[in-house]
Coordinates of C-alpha atoms in Angstrom, one line a residue:
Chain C
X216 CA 121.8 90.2 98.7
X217 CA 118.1 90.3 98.9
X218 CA 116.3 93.2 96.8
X219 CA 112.9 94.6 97.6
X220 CA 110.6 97.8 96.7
X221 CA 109.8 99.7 99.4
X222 CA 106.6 101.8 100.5
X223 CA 107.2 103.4 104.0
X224 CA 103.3 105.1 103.4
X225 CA 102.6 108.7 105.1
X226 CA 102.9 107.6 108.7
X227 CA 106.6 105.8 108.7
X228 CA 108.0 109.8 107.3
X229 CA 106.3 111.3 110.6
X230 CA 104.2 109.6 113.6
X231 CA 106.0 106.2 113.0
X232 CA 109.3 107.5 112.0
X233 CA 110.8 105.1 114.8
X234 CA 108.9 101.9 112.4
X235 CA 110.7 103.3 109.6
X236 CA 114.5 103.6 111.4
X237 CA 114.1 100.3 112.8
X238 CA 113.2 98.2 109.6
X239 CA 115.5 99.9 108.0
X240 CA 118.2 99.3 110.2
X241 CA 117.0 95.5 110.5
X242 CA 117.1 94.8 107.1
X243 CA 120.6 96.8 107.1
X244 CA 122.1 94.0 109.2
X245 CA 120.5 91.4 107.0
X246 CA 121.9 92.8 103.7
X247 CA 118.4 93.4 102.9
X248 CA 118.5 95.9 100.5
X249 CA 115.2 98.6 100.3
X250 CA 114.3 100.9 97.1
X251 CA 111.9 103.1 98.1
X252 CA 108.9 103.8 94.9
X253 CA 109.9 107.1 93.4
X254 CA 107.3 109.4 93.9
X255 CA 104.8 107.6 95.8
X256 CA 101.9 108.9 97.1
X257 CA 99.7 109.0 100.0
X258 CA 97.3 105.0 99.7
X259 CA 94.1 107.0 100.9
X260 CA 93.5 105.3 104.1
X261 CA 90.1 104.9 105.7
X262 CA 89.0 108.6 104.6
X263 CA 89.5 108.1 100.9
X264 CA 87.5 104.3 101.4
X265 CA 84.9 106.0 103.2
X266 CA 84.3 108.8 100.6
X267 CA 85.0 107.2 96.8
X268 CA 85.5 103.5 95.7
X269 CA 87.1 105.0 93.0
X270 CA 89.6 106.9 94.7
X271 CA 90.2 104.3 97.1
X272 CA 91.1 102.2 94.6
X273 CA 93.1 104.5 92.2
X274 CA 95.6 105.6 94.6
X275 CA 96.6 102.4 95.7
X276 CA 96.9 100.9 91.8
X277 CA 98.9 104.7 91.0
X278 CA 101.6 103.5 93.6
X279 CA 101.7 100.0 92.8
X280 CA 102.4 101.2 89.0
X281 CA 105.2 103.7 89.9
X282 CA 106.6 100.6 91.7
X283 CA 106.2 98.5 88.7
X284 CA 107.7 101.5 86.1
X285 CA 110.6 101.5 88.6
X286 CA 111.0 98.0 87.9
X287 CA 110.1 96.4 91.7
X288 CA 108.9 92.7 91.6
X289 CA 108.2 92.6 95.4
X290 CA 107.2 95.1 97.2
X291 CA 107.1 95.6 101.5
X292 CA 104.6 97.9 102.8
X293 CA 105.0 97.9 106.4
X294 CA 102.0 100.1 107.7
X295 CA 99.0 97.7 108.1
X296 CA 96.7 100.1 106.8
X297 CA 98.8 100.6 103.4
X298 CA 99.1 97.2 103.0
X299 CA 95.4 96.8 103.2
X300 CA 94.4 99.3 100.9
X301 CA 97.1 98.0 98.4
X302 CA 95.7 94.1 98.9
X303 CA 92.2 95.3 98.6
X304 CA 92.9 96.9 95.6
X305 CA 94.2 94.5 93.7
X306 CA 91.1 92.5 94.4
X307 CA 89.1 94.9 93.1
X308 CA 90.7 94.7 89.9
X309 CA 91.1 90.9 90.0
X310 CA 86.8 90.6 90.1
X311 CA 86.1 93.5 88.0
X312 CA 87.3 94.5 84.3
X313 CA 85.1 97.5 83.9
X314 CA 86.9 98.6 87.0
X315 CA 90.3 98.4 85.8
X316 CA 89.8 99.9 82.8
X317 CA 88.9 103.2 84.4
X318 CA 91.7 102.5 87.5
X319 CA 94.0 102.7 84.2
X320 CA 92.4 106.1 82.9
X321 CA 92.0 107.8 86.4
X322 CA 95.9 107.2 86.9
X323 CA 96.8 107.4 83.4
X324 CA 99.7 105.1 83.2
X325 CA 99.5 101.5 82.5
X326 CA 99.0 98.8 85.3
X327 CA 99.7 95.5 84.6
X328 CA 99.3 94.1 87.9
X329 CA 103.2 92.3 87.8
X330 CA 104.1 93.4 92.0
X331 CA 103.9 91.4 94.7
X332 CA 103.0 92.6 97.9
X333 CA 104.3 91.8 101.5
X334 CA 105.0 92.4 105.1
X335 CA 108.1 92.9 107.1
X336 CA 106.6 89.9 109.0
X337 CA 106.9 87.6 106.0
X338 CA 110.2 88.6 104.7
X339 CA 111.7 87.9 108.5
X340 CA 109.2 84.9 109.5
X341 CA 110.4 83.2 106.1
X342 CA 114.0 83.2 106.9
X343 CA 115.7 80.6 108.3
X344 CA 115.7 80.3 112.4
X345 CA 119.8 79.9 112.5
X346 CA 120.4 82.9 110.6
X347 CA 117.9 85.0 112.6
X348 CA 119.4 83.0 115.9
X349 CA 122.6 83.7 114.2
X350 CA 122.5 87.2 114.2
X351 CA 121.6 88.0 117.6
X352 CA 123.6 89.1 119.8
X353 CA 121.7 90.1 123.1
X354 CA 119.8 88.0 125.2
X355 CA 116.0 89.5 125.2
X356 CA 114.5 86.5 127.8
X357 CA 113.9 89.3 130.0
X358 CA 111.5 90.9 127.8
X359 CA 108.2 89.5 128.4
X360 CA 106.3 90.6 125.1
X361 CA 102.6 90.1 123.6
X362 CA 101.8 90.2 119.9
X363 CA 99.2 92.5 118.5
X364 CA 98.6 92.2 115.3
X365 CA 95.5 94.4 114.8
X366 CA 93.0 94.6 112.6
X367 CA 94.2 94.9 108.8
X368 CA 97.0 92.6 108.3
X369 CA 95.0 89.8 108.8
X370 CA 91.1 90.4 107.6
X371 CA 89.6 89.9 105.6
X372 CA 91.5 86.0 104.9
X373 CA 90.4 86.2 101.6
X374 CA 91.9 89.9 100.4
X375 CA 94.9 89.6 103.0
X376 CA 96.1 85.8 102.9
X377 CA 98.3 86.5 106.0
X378 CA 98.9 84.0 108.8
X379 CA 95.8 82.9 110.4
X380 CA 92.7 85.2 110.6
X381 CA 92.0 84.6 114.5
X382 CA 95.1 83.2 115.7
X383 CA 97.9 84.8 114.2
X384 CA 101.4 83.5 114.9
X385 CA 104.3 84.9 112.3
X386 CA 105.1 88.2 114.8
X387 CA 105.2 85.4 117.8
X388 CA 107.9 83.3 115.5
X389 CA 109.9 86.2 114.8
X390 CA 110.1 87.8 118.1
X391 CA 110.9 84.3 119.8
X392 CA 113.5 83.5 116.7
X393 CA 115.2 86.7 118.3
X394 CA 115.1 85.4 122.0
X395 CA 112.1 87.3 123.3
X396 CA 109.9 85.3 126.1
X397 CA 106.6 85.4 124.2
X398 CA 103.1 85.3 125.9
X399 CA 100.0 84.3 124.8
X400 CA 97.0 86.8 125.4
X401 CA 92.9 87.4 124.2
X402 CA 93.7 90.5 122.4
X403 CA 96.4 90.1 119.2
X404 CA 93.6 91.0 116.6
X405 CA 91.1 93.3 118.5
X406 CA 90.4 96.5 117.4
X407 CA 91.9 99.6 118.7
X408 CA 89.6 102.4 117.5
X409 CA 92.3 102.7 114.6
X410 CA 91.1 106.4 112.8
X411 CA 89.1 107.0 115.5
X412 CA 91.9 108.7 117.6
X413 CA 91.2 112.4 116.5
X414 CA 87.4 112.5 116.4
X415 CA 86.2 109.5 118.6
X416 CA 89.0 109.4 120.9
X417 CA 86.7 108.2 123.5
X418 CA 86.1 104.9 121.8
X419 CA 89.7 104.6 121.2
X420 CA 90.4 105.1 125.3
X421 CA 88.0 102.2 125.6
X422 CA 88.9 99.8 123.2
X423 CA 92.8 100.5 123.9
X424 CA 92.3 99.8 127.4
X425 CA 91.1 96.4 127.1
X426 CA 94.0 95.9 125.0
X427 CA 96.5 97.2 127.6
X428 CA 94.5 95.9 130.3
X429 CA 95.1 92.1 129.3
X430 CA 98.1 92.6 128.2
X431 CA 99.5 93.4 131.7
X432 CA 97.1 90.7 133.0
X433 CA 99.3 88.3 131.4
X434 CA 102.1 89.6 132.7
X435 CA 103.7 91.6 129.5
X436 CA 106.0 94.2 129.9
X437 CA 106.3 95.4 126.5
X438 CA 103.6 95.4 123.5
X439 CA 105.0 94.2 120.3
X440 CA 102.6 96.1 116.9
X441 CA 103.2 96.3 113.3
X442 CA 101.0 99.0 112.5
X443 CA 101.3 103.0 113.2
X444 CA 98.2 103.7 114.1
X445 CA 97.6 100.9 116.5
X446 CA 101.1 102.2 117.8
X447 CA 99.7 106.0 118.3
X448 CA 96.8 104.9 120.2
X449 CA 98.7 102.5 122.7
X450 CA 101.5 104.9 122.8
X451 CA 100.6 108.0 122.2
X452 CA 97.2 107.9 124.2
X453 CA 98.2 105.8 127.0
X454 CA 98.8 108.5 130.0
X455 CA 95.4 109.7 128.4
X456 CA 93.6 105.9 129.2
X457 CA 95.7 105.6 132.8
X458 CA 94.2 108.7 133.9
X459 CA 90.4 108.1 132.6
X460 CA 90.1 104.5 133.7
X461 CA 92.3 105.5 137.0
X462 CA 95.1 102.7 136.4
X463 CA 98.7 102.3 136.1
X464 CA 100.1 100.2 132.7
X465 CA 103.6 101.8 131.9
X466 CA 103.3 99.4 128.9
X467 CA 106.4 100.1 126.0
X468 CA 104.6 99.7 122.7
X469 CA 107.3 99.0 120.5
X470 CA 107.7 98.4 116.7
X471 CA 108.5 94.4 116.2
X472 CA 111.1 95.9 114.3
X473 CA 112.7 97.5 117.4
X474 CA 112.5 94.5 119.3
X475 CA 114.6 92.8 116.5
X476 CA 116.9 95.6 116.6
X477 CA 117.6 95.4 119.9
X478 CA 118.2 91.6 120.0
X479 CA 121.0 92.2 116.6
X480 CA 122.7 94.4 119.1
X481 CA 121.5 98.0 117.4
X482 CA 121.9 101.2 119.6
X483 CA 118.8 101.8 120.9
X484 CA 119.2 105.6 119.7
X485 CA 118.9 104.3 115.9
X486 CA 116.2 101.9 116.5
X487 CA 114.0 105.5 117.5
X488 CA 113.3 103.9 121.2
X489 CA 113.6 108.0 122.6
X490 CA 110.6 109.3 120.4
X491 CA 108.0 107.1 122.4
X492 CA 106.1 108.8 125.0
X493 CA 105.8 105.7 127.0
X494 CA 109.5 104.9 128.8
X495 CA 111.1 102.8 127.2
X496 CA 114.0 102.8 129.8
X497 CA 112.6 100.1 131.6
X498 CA 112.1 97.4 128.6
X499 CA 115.5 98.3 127.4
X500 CA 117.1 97.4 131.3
X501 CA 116.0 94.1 130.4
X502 CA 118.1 93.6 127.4
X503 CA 121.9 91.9 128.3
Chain W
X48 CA 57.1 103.2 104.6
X49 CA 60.1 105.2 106.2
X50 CA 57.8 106.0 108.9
X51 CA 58.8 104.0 112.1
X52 CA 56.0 104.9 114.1
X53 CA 53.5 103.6 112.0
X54 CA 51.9 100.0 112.3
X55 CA 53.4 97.6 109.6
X56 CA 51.0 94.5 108.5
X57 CA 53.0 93.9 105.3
X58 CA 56.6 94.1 104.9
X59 CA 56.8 95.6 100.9
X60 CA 60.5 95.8 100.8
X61 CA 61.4 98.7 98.5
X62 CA 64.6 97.8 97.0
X63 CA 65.8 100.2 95.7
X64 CA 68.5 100.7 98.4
X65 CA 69.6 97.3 97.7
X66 CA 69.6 97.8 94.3
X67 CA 71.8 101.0 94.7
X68 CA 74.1 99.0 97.1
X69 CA 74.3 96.1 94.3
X70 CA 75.3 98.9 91.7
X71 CA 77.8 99.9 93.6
X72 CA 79.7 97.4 94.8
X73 CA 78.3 94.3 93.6
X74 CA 77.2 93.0 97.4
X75 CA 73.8 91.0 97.6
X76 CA 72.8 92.2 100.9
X77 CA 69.9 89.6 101.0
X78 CA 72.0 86.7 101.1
X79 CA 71.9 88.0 105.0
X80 CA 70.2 85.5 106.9
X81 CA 70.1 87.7 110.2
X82 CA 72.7 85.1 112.3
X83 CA 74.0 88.5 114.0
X84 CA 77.4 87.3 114.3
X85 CA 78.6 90.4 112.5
X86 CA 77.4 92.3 115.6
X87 CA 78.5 89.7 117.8
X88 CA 81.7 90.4 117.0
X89 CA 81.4 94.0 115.9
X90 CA 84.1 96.2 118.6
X91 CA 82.2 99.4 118.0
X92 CA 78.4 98.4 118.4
X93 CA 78.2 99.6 121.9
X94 CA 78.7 103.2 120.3
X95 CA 76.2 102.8 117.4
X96 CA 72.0 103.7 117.2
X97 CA 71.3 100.1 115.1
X98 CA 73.3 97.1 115.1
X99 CA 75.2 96.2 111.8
X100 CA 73.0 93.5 111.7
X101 CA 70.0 95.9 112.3
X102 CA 71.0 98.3 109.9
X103 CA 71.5 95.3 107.4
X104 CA 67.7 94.6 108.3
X105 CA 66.8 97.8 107.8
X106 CA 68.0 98.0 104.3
X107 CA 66.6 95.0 103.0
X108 CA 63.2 96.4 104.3
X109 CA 63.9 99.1 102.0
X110 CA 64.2 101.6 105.5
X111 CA 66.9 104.0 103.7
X112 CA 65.7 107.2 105.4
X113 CA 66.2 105.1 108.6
X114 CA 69.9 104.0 107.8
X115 CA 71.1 107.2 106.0
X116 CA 70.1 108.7 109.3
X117 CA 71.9 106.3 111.0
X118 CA 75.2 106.8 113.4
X119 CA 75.5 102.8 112.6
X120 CA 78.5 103.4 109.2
X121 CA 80.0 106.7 110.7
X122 CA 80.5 104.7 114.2
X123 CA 82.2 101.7 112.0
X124 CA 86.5 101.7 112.2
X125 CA 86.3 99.5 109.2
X126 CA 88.2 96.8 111.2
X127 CA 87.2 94.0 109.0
X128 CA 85.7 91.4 112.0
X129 CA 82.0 91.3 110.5
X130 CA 83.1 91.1 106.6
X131 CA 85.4 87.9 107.7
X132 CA 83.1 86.3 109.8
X133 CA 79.7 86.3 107.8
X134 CA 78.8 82.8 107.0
X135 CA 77.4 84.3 104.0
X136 CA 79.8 86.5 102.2
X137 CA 78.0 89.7 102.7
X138 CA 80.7 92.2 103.1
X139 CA 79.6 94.5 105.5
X140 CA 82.5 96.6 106.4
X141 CA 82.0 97.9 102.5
X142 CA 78.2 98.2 102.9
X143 CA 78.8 100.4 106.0
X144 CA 81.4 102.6 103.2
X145 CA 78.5 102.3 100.6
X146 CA 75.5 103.4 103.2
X147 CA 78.0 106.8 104.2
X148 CA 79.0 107.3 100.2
X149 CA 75.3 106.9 99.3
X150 CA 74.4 108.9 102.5
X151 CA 76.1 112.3 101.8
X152 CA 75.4 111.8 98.1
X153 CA 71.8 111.8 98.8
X154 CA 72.1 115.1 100.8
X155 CA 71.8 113.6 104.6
X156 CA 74.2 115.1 106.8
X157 CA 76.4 112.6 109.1
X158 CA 75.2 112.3 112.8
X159 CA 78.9 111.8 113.8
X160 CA 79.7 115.4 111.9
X161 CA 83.4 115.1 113.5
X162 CA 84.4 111.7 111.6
X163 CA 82.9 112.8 107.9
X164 CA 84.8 115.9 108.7
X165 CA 87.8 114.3 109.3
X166 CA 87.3 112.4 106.2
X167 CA 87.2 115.9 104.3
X168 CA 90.0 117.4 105.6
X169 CA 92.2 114.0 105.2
X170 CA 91.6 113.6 101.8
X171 CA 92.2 117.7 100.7
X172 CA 95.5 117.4 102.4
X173 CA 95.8 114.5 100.3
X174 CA 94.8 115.7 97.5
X175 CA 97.4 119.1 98.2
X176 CA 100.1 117.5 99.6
X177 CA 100.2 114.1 98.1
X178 CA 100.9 112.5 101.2
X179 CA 99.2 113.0 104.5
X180 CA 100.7 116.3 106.2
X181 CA 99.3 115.7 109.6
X182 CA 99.6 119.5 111.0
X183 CA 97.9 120.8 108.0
X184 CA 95.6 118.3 108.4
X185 CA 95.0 118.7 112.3
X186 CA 94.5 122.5 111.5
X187 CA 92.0 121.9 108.6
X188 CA 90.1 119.7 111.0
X189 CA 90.5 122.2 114.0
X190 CA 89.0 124.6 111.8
X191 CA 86.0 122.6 110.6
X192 CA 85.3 121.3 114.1
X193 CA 86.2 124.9 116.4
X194 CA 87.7 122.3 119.0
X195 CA 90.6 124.4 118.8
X196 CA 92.5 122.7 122.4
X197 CA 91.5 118.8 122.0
X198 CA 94.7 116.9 122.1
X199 CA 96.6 120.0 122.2
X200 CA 98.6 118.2 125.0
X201 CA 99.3 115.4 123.2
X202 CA 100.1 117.1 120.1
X203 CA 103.1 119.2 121.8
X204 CA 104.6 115.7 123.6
X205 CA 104.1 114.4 119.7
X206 CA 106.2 117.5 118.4
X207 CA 108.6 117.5 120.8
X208 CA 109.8 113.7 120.1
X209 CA 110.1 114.7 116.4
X210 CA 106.8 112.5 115.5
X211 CA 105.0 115.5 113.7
X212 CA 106.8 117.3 110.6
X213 CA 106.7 121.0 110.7
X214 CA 106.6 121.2 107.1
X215 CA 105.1 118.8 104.1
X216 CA 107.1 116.9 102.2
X217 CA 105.9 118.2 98.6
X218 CA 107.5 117.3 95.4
X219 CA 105.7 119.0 92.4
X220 CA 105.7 115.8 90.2
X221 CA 103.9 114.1 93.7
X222 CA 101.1 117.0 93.8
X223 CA 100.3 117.2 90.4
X224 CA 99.7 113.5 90.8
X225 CA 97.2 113.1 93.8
X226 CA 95.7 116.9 91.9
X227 CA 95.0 114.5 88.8
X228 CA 94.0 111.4 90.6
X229 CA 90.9 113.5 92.3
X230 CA 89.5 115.3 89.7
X231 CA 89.9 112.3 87.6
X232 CA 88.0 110.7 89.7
X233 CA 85.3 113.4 90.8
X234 CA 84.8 113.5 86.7
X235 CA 84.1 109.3 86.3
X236 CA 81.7 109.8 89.4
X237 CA 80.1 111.9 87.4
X238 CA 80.0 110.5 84.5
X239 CA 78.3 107.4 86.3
X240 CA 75.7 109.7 87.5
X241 CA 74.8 110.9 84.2

């Protein structure tokens, strides 16, 4: 049985509960078993970043050492935006020794800089294809999907060291390990307005329908993400973007982690597929 | 020298922008060699008054009036494309967090009031709650903004499909943390001031 630390961050405990059921119920049929840190705390996000290096930095480090107290070696962190912060972090402290000392003081425990970090995508996209291929049991070939990977988990290379910058292919591996048809489109590591959505939602309608927009141009009929936030603009702001740019997408965003539930045979209940406010009736017609 | 209107022969560059950028993040903003490919590839340009690579310009020239002023770093998602593509290591995404830091530190007030407000009400739910509540948050923004209805819609479809929590998920231990964490911090920023 595989062990890991888990950090669901704020947004898998509310906006992207249906992230959190589905990896959780993934990694359940893997006999993958999840610890979540004990008393984590919120990473900061883009406000914190945008306010206080300082901050920025200590929250991330505060988590990291509860994981590390609690005796975690490896740690997921699903939400791109978490994962950033805690990868950016780190380098931080790597390039500066000033910095870590007062990290240390600000948090007041000791860091000694012993976890590992990683994505869902590398825990599945490491494992071998027959006991992914293994494990499925419905045929998703019906399910036309493109990958969008988003901003964070890949950039910067040099902080992040995640599949390829520009062309990113460890979601595409997964999803056609689990019998998805995969297409290939412009848009897997544009920008969707990310913490935009409440104060510039404008930009967000734009930049999300470019995304949406070539996505169906290709023929998709479902969005694959791996971040929360990329999820609540394509989801969540999608009859929103239909209505101002007078179009029709009907495009499922779903969790990768859904669409691996749904091929390992999970009710679709479980994998949170009735919280979206896209349909996700349609998608799921295409699963035998 | 801030003043735009008036006919430059000599370019004096200032630097003490620079300089202030240098201290605080270590970035030497005139390795920039002006290639533009930050803005080239920047997803939010359309929405800004300067260019990143203008505003880069501007502070080399020493302009800081000009880019404090500037929608450029509030209109910036922090998405990353213009750090990883420089040819020349600048890290932009950070000078755009460094020009908004120094910005409201100098007294300016943001041109984008609604994102720097956001910002503030993020971070004191952080700071109270630990962890983001997001209807505390969305009423502490509501009330800083008086856009009382924007994205009500949304927000009862959100409710409705159990996305938003009614209540925060506080743990006294978790608090006391984030409490500490702050004012730590807010006392080393001043101590750097001093």
């Amino acid at each position: 049985m595989t062990r890991y630390g888990y950090y669901p961050g704020c947004s898998l405990h509310s906006t992207g509960a249906e992230y959190d059921h589905s990896f959780k119920a993934v990694c359940n049929s893997f006999k993958i078993e999840l610890e979540e840190v004990p008393g984590w705390v919120c990473c900061g996000t883009s406000p914190a970043h945008a306010s206080s290096h300082l901050l920025a930095t200590a929250l991330p480090i505060k988590n990291l050492a509860l994981a590390e107290y609690a005796g975690i070696n490896e740690l997921v962190v699903p939400c791109a935006a978490c994962f950033s912060r805690f990868k950016m972090s780190l380098r931080e402290l790597s390039e500066n020794e000033k910095l870590s000392e007062e990290i240390k003081e600000i948090i007041g425990s000791a860091f000694q800089n012993k976890v590992k970090i990683i994505h869902p995508l590398e825990v599945f996209d490491k494992m071998e294809e027959k006991n992914i291929k293994d494990a499925v049991k419905k045929n998703l070939s019906g399910m036309k999907v493109v990958c969008y990977y988003g901003c964070l988990l890949t950039r910067p290379p040099k902080v992040m060291q995640f599949d390829n910058v520009e062309y990113p292919m460890s979601m595409d591996r997964v999803m056609q390990k689990c019998g998805a048809t995969v297409l290939d489109w412009s848009y897997k590591t544009d920008c969707c307005g990310a913490t935009f959505s409440l104060t510039e939602t404008d930009a967000v309608l734009k930049l999300t329908n470019k995304i949406l927009e070539n996505a169906k141009a290709v023929g998709a009929n479902a969005i694959a993400v791996a971040c929360p936030l990329c999820h609540a603009n394509l989801d969540t702001r999608q009859a929103e973007i239909e209505e101002k740019y007078q179009t029709q997408y009907g495009l499922p965003i779903l969790y990768f982690t859904q669409i691996m539930g749904l091929a390992l045979g999970i009710e679709p209940k479980e994998l949170g597929m009735k919280k979206h406010l896209v349909p996700t009736e349609p998608v799921l017609a295409a699963v035998k | 020298m801030t003043d735009q209107t008036a006919t430059v022969k000599t370019i004096i560059p200032s630097g003490d922008l620079l300089k202030e950028i240098e201290k605080e993040i270590g970035v030497n903003v005139n390795t920039c060699y002006q290639c533009r490919k930050c803005s080239a590839g920047c997803p939010m340009s359309w929405a800004m008054d300067y260019t990143p690579a203008q505003l880069i310009h501007a502070i080399r020239l020493g302009q800081s009036a000009l880019v404090f002023n500037s929608k450029t770093m509030w209109m910036c998602s922090a998405c990353q494309t213009c750090t990883t593509r420089c040819p020349q290591d600048v890290d932009i995404a950070r000078i755009m967090d460094t020009c908004k830091i120094l910005a409201i530190k100098q007294g300016f007030s943001s041109p984008v009031p609604r994102v720097h407000k956001f910002n503030k009400a993020a971070l004191r739910n952080i700071k109270w709650f630990g962890r983001m509540y997001e209807l505390g948050m969305i009423g502490d923004l509501k009330m800083r903004t008086f856009e009382f209805f924007k994205d009500a819609g949304m927000g009862i479809k959100m409710f409705f499909k159990g996305k938003l929590n009614v209540f925060p998920s506080i743990s006294p231990s978790r608090t006391s943390t984030t409490w500490k964490i702050f004012s730590n911090v807010a006392k080393k920023e001043k101590e750097h001031r001093a």
